[in-house]
Coordinates of C-alpha atoms in Angstrom, one line a residue:
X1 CA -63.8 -24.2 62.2
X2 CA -59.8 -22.8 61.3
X3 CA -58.8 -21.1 64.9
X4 CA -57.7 -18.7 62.3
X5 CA -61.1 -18.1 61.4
X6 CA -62.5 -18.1 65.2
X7 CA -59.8 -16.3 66.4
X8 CA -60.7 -13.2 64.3
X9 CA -64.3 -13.2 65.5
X10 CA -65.8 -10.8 67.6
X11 CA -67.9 -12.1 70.1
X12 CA -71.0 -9.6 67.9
X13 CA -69.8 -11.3 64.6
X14 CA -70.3 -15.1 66.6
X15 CA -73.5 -14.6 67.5
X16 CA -74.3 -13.4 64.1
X17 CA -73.1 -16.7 62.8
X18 CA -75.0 -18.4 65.3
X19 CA -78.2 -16.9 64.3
X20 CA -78.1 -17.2 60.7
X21 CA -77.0 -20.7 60.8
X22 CA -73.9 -20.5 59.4
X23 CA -71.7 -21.7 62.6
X24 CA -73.1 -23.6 65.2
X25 CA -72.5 -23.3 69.3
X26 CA -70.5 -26.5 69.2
X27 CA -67.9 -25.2 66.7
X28 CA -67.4 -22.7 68.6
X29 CA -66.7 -24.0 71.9
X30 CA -64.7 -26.7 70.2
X31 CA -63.0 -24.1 68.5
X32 CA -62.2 -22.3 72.0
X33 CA -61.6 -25.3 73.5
X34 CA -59.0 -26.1 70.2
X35 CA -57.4 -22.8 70.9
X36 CA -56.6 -23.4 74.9
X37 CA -55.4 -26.6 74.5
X38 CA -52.7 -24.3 71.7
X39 CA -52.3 -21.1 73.9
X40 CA -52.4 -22.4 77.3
X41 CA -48.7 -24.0 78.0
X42 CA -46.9 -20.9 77.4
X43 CA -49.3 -18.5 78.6
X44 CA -51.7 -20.4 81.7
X45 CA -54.9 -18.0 81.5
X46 CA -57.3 -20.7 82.9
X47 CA -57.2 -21.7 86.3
X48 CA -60.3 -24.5 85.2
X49 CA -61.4 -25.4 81.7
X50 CA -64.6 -26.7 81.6
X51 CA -64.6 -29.4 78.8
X52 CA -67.4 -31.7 79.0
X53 CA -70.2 -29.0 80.6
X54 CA -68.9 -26.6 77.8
X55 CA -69.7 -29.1 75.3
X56 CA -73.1 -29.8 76.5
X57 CA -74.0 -26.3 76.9
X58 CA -73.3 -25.7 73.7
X59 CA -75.0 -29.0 72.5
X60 CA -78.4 -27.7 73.5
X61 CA -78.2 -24.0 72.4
X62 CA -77.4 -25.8 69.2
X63 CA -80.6 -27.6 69.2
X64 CA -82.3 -24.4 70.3
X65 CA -80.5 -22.7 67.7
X66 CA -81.4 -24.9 64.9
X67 CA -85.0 -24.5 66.7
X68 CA -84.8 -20.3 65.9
X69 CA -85.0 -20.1 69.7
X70 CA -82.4 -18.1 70.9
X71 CA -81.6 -17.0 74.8
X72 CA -80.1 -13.5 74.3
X73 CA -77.5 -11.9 72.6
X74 CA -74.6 -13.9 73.0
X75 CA -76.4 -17.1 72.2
X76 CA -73.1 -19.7 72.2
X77 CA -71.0 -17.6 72.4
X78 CA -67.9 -18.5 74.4
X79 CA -66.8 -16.4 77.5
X80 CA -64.1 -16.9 80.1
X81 CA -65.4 -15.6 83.6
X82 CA -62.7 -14.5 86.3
X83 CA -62.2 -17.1 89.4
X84 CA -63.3 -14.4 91.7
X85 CA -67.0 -14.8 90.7
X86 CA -69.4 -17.3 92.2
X87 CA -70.9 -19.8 89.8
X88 CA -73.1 -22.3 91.0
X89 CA -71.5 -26.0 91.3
X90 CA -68.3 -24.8 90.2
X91 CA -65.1 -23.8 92.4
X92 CA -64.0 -20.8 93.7
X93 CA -60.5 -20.4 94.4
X94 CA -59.7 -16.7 94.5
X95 CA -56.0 -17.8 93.7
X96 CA -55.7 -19.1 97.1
X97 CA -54.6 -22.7 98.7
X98 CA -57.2 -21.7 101.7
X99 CA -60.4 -22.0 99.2
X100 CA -59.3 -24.7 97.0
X101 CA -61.9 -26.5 97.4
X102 CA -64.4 -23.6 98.0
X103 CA -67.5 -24.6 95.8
X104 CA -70.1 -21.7 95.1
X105 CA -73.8 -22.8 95.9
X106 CA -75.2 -19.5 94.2
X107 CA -74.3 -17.4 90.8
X108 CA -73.1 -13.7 90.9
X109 CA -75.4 -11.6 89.0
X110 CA -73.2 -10.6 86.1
X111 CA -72.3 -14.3 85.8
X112 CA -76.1 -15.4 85.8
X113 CA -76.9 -12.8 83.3
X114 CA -74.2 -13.5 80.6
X115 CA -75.0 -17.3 81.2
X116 CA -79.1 -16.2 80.6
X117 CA -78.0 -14.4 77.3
X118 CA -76.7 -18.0 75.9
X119 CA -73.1 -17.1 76.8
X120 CA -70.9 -20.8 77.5
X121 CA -68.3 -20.3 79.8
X122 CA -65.6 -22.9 78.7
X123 CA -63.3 -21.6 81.7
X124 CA -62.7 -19.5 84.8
X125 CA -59.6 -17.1 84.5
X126 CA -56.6 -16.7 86.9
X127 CA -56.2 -14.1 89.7
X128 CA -53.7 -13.2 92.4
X129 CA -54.7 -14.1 95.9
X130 CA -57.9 -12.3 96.3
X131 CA -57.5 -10.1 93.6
X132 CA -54.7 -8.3 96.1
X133 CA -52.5 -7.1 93.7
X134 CA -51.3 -5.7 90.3
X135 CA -49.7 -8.4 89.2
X136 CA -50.3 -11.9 87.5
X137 CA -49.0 -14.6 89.8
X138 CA -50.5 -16.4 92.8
X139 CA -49.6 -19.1 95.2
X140 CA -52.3 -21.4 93.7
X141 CA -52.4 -20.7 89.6
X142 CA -48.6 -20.0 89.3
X143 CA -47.5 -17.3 87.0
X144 CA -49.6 -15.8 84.3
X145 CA -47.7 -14.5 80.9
X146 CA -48.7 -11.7 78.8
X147 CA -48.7 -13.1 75.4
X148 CA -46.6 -10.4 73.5
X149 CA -43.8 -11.4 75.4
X150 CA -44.5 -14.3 77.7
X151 CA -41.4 -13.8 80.1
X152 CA -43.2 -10.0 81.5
X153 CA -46.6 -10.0 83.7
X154 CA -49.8 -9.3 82.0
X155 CA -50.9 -7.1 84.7
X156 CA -53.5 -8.4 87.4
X157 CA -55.4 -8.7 88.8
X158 CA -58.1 -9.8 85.8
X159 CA -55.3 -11.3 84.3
X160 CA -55.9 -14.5 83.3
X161 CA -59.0 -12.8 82.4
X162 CA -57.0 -10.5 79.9
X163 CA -55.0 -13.4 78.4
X164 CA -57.9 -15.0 77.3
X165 CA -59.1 -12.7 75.3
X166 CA -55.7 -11.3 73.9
X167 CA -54.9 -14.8 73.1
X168 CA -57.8 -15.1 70.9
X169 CA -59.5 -18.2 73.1
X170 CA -62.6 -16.4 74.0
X171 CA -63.8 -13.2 72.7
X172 CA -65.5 -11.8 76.2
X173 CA -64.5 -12.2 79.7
X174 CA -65.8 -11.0 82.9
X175 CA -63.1 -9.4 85.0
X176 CA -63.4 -6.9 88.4
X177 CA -61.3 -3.6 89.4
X178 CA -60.8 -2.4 93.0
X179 CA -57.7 -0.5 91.8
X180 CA -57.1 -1.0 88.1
X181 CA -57.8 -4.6 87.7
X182 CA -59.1 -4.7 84.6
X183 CA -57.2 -1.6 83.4
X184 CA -54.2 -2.2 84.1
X185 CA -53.8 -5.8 82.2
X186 CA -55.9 -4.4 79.7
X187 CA -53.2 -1.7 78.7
X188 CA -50.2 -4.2 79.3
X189 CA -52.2 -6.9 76.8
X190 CA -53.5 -4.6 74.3
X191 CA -57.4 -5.6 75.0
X192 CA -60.3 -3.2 75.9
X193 CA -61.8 -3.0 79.1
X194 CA -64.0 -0.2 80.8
X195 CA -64.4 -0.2 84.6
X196 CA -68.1 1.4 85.0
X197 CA -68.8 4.0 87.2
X198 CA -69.3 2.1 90.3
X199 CA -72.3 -0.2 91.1
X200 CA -73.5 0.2 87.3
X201 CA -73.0 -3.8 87.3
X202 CA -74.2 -5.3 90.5
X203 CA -71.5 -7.4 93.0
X204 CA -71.9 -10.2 94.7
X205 CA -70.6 -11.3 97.0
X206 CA -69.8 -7.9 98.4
X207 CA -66.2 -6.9 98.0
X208 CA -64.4 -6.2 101.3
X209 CA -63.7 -2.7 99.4
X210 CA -67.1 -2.4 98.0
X211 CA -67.3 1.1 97.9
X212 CA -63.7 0.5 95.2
X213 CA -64.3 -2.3 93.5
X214 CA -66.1 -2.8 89.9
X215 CA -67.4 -5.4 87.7
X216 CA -67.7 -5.6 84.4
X217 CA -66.5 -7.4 80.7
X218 CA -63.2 -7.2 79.3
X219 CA -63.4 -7.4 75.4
X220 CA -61.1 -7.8 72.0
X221 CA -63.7 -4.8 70.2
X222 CA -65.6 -2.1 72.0
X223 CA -69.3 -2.8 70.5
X224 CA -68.8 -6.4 72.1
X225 CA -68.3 -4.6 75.3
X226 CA -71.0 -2.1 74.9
X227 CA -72.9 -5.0 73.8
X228 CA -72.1 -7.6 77.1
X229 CA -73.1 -4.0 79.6
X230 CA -76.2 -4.1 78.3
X231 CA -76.8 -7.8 79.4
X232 CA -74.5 -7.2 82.8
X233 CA -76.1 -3.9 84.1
X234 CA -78.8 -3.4 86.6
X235 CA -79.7 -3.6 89.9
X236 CA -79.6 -6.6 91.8
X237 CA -81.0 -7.4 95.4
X238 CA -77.8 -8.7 96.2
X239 CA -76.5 -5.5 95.7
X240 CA -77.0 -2.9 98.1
X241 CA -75.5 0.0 96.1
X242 CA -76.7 -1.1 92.7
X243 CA -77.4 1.0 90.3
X244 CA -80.5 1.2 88.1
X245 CA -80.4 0.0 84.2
X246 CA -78.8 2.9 82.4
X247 CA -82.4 3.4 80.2
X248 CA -80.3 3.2 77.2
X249 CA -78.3 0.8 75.0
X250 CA -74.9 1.1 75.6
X251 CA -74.2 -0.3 72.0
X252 CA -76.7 1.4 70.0
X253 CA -75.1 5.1 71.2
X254 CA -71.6 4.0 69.1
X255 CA -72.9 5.6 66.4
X256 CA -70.8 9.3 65.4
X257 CA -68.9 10.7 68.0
X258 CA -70.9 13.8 69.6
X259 CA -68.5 16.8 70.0
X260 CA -67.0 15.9 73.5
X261 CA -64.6 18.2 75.7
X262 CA -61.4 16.3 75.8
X263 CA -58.3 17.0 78.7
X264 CA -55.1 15.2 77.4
X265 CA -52.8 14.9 80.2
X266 CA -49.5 13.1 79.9
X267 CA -49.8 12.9 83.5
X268 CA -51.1 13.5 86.9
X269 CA -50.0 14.4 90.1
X270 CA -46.4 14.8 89.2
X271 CA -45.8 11.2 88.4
X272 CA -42.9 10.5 85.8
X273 CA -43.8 8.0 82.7
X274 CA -41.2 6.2 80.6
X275 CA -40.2 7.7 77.5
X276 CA -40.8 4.7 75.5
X277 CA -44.6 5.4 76.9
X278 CA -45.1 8.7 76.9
X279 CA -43.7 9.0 73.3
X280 CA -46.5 6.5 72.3
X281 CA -49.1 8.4 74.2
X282 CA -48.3 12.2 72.7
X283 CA -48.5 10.0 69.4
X284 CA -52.1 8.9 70.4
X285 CA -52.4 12.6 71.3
X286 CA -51.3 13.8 68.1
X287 CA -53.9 11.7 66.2
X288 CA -57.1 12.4 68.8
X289 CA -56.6 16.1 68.1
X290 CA -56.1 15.6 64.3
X291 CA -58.6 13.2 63.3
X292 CA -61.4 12.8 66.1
X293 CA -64.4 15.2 66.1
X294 CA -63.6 16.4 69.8
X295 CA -62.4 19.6 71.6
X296 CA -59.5 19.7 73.3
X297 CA -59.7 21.6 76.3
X298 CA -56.6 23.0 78.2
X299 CA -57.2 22.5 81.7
X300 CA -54.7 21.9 84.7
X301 CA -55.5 19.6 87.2
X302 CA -54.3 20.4 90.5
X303 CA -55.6 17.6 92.6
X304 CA -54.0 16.3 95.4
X305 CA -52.4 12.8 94.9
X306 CA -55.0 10.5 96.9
X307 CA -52.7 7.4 97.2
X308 CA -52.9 7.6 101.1
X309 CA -57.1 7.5 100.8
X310 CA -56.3 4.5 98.9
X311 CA -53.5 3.1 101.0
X312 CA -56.2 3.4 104.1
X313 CA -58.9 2.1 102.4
X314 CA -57.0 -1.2 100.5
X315 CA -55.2 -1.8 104.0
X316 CA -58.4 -2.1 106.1
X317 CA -59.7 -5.1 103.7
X318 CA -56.7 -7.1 106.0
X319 CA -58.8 -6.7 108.6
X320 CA -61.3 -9.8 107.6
X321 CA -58.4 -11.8 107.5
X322 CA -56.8 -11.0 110.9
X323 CA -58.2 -14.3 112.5
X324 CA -56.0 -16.5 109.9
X325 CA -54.0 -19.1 112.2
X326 CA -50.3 -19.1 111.8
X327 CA -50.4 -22.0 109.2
X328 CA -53.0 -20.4 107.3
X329 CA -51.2 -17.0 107.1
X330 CA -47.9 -19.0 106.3
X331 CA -49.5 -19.9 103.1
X332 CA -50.8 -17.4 101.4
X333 CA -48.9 -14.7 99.1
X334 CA -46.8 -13.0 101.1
X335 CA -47.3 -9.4 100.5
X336 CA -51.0 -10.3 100.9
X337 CA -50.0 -11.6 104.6
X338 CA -48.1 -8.0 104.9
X339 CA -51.3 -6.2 104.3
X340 CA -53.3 -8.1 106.6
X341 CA -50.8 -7.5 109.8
X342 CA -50.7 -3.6 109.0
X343 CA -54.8 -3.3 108.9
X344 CA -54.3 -4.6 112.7
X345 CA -53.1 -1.3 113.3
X346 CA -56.3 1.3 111.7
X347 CA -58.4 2.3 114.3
X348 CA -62.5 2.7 113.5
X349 CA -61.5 6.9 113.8
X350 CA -59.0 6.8 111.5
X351 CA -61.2 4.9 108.7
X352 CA -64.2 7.1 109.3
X353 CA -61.6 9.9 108.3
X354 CA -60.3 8.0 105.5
X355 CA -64.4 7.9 104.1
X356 CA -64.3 11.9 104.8
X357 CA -61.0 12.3 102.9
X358 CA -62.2 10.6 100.2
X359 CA -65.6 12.3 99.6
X360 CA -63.7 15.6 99.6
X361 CA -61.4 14.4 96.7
X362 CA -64.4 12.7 95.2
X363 CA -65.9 16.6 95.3
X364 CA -62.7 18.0 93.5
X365 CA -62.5 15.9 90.6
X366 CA -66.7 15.9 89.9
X367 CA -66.4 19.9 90.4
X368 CA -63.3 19.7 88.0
X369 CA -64.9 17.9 85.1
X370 CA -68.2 19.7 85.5
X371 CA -65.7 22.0 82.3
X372 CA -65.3 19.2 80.4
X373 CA -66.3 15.5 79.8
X374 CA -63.4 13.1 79.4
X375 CA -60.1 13.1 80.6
X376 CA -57.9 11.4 78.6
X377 CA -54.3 10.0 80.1
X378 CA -51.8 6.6 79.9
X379 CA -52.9 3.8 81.6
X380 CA -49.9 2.6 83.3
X381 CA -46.8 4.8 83.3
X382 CA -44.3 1.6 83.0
X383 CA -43.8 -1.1 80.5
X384 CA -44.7 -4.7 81.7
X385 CA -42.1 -6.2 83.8
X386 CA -41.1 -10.0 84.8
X387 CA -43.6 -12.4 84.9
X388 CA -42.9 -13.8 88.5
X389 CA -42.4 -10.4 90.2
X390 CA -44.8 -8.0 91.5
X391 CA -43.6 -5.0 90.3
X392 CA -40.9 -3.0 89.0
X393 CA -37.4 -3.3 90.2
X394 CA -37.9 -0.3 92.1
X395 CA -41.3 -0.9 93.7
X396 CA -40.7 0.3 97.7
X397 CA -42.0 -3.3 99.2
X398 CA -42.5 -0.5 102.6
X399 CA -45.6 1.2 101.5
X400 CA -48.6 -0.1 102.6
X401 CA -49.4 -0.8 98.7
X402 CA -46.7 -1.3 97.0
X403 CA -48.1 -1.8 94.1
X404 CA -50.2 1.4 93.7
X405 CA -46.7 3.5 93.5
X406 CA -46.9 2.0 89.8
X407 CA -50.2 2.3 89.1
X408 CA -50.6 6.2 90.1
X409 CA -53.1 6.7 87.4
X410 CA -55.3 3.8 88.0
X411 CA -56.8 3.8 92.0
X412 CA -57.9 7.4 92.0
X413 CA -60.9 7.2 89.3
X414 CA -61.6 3.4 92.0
X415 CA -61.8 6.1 94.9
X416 CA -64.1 8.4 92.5
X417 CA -66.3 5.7 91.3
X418 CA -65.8 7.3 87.6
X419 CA -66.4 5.5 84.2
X420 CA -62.6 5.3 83.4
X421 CA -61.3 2.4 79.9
X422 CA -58.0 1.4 78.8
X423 CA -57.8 1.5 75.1
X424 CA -55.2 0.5 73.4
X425 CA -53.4 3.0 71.6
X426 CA -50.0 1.9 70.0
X427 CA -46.5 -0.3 71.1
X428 CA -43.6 0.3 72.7
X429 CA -40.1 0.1 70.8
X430 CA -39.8 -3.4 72.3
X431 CA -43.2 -4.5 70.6
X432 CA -45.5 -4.6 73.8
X433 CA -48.7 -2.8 73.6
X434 CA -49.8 0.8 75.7
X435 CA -52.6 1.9 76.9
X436 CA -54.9 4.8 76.6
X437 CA -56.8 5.5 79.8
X438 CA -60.0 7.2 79.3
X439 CA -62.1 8.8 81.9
X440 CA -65.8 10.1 82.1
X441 CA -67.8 11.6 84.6
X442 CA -69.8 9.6 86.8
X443 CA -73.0 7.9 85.2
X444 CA -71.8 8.9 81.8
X445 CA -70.1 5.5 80.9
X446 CA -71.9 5.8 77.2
X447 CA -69.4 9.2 76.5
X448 CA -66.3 6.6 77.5
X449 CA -67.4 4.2 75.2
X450 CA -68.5 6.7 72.1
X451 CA -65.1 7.9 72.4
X452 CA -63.2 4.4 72.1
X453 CA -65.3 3.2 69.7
X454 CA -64.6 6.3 67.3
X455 CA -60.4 5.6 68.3
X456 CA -60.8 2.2 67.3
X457 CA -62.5 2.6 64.1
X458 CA -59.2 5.5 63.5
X459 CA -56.7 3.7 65.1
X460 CA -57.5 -0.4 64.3
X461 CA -55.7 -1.7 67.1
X462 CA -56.3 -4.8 65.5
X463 CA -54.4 -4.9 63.2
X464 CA -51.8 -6.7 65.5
X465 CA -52.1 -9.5 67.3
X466 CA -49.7 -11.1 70.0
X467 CA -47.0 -13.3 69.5
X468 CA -49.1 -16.4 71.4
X469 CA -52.5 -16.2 69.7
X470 CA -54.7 -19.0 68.6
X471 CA -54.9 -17.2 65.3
X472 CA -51.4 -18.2 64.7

């Protein structure tokens, strides 16, 4: 197969293949595998690339395929899965020289169900230590590049996880979001991701901020997305908060757009975007309101900026880490080692009033959209910047999250527990792609997605791809 060819393919659109004979499980994976060994140098998405088990995999779901027997919807289909997620036999190193040689004995549940639907991982994706952070570097993968411009960060911390799929290597990758991990390097690569509303896709282990963090696909099309939740959703013993399937399919409701009550806000809580952003989003704006079968509703939005209830929260996961000897801390990332020391100082009062914080604010926003279903908003307020740094110039390395002071639109719908996508929706003057973040109320994740879907079928992000691509 031309990486052309496989680079253009959804993951739906493989499978397809698959079934009907005409392409086979072991072109594909040799055709991911083709378009690593291409994209990889310049853009290091893979912290593992799993050659020979790939190619067996893929051996036997041919035979099964040749057979008519097929596992599940992504039957050889090939899917990068981020190095935060357990996977029996293989290693997980979270980014970090203290589990390099951490080998999971057991198989998170989103993992083990894309796996069951004849998914082949050929991979596992790079992170920043522990997923601490919004960028794409770590003391253990190096730097990860966003491929439109491969000197600026792709955003983290699902980065590698982003890159993949931008790049055109795999089609579908799992990624996580305790804060705008798969949002935010969705928007900086110009991929679609939606974080569900919380629990929709069981975790396992459980996050030391489980009551922030998400799980779910990151995807080049939306119906491959809609597609992968309706493998990846569920409850799960493992998973205490789990939610119950949906009792629909989330990729047989993309059909027309019901008449939904849009809010398009060019911000929130006061924060100031780039103009080369904000002129892209008022386009996006511009074309929602003329060509999409919604209603725009003019609401203002008075909530209180909740970056302290996330600062308190993010700060307290240190605390598992505050028995790290000297060496140990003296080799992780450093602003990682920052947050650890500071959650020595949060006393169990102080967290409990964090919790009640944060169910008032919760209360706000679900009273607020109770007059309307989606907000719609940027993603991330800045452009990408360097690869190696962590942020912006600017960042103020004093707050106890640095990185959340860029990323103002992106934690509060992780302290809500909302549905909440970035979809791409147009590029900067200096070619690299923005976001569109789009927000539903809680358990309503199919209104997110009906709504992308109808924006990409307007707006054919597509239509570009990335400088480093396998399509060439």
């Amino acid at each position: 197969m031309e990486l052309r060819d496989y680079a253009a393919l959804s993951a739906v659109e493989m499978a397809r293949l698959v079934r009907t004979g005409e392409v086979s499980p072991v072109e594909l994976v040799e055709a991911s595998l083709d378009a690593i060994e291409q994209t990889e140098p310049a853009v290091n998405a893979y912290s593992a690339i799993f050659h020979d088990d790939a190619r067996k995999r893929a051996a036997q779901l041919e035979t099964e395929a040749r057979a008519k027997s097929f596992r599940g919807p992504f039957h050889g289909v090939p899917v990068g899965i981020k190095d935060l997620f357990l996977v029996d036999g293989y290693r997980t190193q979270r980014g970090s020289r203290l589990y390099v040689d951490s080998v999971a004995t057991e198989t998170a549940p989103s993992v083990e169900r894309l796996l069951a639907a004849g998914a082949v991982m050929v991979g596992k994706t790079t992170t920043p230590e522990l997923g601490w952070k919004a960028a794409s570097n770590s003391p253990l993968y190096g730097v990860t590049r966003n491929p439109w411009d491969v000197s600026k960060t792709a955003g983290g911390s699902s980065a590698g996880s982003a890159v993949a799929v931008a790049d055109g290597t795999v089609p579908l990758t799992l990624g996580s979001d305790g804060g705008g991990s798969m949002r935010v390097p969705a928007s900086f690569c110009g991929i679609f991701s939606l974080k569900p509303t919380l629990a929709r896709v069981p975790t396992y282990p459980l996050s030391p901020t489980e009551h922030l963090s998400h799980a779910g696909p990151m995807t080049s099309r939306v119906e491959d997305y809609a597609l992968a939740l309706d493998v990846v959703q569920g409850p799960d013993a493992r998973d205490p908060q789990s939610l119950p399937t949906a009792g629909l399919s989330y990729r047989e409701t993309l059909g027309d757009l019901p008449k939904l009550r849009c809010v398009l806000a060019p911000t929130l809580f006061g924060a100031s975007v780039d103009p080369a952003v904000a002129a892209v989003i008022a386009g996006a704006f511009s074309e929602i309101a003329a060509h999409l079968p919604v209603e725009i509703v003019d609401r203002k939005l008075d909530w209180p900026d909740p970056v302290d209830i996330f600062d308190a929260l993010w700060v307290a996961r240190g605390a598992l880490y505050g028995g790290l000897k000297p060496e140990d801390m003296a080799r992780i990332d450093p602003g990682f080692a920052r947050m650890v020391a500071r959650s020595a100082s949060i006393r169990l009062e102080d967290h409990f009033r964090t919790l009640q914080a944060r169910a008032a604010f919760n209360r706000a926003v679900a009273e607020a959209f109770e007059t309307f279903d989606l907000l719609v908003m940027p993603m991330v307020p800045i452009e990408p910047f360097a690869a190696e740094a962590d942020g912006p110039p600017d960042m103020d390395m004093d707050k106890p999250v640095p990185w959340a002071r860029w990323t103002p639109f992106s934690y509060p719908f992780n302290i809500t527990g909302q549905p909440a996508a970035s979809v791409p929706c147009g590029w900067s003057p200096s070619g690299l792609p923005v976001g569109l973040q789009v927000i539903g109320r809680r358990f309503a994740d199919e209104q997110v997605l009906q709504f992308c879907a109808a924006w990409e079928k307007h707006f054919n992000w597509g239509r570009r791809t990335p400088g480093v691509h396998a399509g060439g």
